[in-house]
Coordinates of N, CA and C in Angstrom, one line a residue:
X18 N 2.4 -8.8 11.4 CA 1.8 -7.5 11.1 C 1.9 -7.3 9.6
X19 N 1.1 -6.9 9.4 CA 0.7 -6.7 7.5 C 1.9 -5.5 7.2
X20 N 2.1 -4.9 8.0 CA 3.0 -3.8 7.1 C 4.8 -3.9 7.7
X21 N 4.8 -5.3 8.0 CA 6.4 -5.9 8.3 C 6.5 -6.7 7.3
X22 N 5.1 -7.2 6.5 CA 5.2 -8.3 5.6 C 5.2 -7.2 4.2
X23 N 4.3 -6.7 4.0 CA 4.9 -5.2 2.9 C 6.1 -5.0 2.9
X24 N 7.1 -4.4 3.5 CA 8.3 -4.5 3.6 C 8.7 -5.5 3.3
X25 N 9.0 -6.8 3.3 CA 9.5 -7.9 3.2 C 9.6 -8.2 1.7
X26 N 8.0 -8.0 1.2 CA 7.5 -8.3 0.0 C 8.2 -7.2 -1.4
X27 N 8.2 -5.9 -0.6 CA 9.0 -5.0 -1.2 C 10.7 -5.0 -1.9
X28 N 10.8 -5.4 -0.6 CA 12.4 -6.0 -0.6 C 12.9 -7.2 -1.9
X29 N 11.7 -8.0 -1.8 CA 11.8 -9.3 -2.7 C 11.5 -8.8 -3.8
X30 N 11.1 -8.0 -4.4 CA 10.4 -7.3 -5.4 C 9.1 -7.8 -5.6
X31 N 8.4 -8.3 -4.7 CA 7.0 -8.5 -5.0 C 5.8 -7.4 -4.6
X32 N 5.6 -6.7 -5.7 CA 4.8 -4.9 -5.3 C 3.6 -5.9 -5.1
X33 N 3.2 -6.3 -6.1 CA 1.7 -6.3 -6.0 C 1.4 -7.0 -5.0
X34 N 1.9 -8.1 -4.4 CA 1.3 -8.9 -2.7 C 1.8 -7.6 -2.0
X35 N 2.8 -7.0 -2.1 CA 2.4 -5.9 -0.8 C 2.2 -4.8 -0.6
X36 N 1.2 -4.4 -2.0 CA 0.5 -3.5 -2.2 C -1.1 -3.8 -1.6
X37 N -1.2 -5.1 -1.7 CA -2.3 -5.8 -1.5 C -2.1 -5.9 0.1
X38 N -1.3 -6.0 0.8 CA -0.8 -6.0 2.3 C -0.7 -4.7 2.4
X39 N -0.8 -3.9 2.2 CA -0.8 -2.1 2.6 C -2.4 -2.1 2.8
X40 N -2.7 -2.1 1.6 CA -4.3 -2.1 1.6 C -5.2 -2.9 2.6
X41 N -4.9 -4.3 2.9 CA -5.8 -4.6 3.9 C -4.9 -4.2 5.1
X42 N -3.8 -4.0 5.6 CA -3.8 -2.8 6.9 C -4.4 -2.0 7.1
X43 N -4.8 -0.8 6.3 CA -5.5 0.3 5.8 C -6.9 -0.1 6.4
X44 N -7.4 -1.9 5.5 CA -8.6 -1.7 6.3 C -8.8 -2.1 8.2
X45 N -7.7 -3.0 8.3 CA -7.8 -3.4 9.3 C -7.2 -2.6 10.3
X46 N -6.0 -1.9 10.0 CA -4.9 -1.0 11.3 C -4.7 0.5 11.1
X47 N -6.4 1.1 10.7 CA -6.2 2.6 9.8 C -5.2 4.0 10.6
X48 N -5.6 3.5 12.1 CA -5.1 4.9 12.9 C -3.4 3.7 13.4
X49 N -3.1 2.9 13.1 CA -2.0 2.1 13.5 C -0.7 3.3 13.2
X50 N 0.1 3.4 14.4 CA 1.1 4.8 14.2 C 0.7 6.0 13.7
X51 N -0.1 6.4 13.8 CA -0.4 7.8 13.2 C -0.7 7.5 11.8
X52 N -1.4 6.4 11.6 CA -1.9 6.5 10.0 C -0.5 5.7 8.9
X53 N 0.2 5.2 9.8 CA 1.5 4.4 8.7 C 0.8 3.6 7.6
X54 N -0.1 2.6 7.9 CA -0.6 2.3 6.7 C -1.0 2.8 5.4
X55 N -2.2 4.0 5.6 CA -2.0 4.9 4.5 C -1.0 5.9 4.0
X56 N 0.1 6.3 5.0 CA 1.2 6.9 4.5 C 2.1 6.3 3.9
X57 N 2.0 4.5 4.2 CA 3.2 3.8 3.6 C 2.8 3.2 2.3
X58 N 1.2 3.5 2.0 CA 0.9 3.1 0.3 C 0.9 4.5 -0.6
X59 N 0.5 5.8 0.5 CA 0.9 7.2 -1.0 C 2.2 6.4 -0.9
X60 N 3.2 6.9 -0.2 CA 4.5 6.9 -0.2 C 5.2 5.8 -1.5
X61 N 4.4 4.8 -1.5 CA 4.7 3.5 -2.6 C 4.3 3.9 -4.2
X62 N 2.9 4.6 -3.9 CA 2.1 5.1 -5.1 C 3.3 6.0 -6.0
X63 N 3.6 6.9 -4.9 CA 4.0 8.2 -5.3 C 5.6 8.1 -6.2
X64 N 6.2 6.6 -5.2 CA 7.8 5.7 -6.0 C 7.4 5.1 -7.3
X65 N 5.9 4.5 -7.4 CA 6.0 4.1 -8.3 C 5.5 4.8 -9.5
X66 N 5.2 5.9 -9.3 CA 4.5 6.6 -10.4 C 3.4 6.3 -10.7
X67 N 2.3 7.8 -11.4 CA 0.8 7.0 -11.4 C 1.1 6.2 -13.0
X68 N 2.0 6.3 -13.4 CA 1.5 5.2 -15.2 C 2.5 3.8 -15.0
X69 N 2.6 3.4 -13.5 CA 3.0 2.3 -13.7 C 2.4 1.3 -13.5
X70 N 2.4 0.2 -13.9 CA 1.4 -0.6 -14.2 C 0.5 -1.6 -12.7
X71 N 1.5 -1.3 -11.8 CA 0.8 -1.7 -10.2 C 0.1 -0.3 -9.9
X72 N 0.6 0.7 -10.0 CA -0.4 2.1 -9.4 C -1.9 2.0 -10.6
X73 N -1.7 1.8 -11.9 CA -3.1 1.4 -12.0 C -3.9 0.2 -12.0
X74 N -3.2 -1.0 -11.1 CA -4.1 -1.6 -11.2 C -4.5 -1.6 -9.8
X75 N -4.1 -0.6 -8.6 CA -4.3 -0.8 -7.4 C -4.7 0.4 -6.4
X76 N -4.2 1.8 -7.6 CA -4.5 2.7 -6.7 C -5.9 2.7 -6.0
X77 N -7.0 2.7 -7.5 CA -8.4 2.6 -6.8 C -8.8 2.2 -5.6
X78 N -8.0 0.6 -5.6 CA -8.6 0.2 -4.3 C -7.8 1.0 -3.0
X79 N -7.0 1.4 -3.1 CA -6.4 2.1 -2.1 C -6.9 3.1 -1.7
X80 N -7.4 4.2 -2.7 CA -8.2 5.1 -2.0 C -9.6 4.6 -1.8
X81 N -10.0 4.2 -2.3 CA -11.6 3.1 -1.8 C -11.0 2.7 -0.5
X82 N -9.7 2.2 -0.2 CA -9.7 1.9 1.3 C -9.7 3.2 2.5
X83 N -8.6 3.6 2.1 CA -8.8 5.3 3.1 C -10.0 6.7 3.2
X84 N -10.8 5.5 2.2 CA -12.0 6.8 2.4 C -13.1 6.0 3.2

């Protein structure tokens, strides 16, 4: 599951692969638990701040995915 591997990748400190695994959940598993995919990338957005340098290079696509 894409958003057990996000966690994993989080853990390891690797944002950007599982920022990139949030995002294709998002496209693939949108209503998955009540929307956990998109609540678990604000939720990441929101830790990492918008001027950190993964929130801009990733938000876009993030909301390009939930919309």
């Amino acid at each position: 599951m894409l958003l057990a591997s996000a966690k994993t990748k989080i853990l390891q400190k690797n944002i950007s692969t599982a920022i990139e695994d949030i995002i294709d959940a998002v496209h693939k598993e949108p209503a998955f638990q009540n929307e956990l995919p998109r609540r678990a990338g604000i939720a990441l957005f929101h830790l990492l701040g918008p001027q950190h340098p993964m929130s801009l290079e990733y938000r876009k696509l993030f909301d390009m995915a939930i919309y």
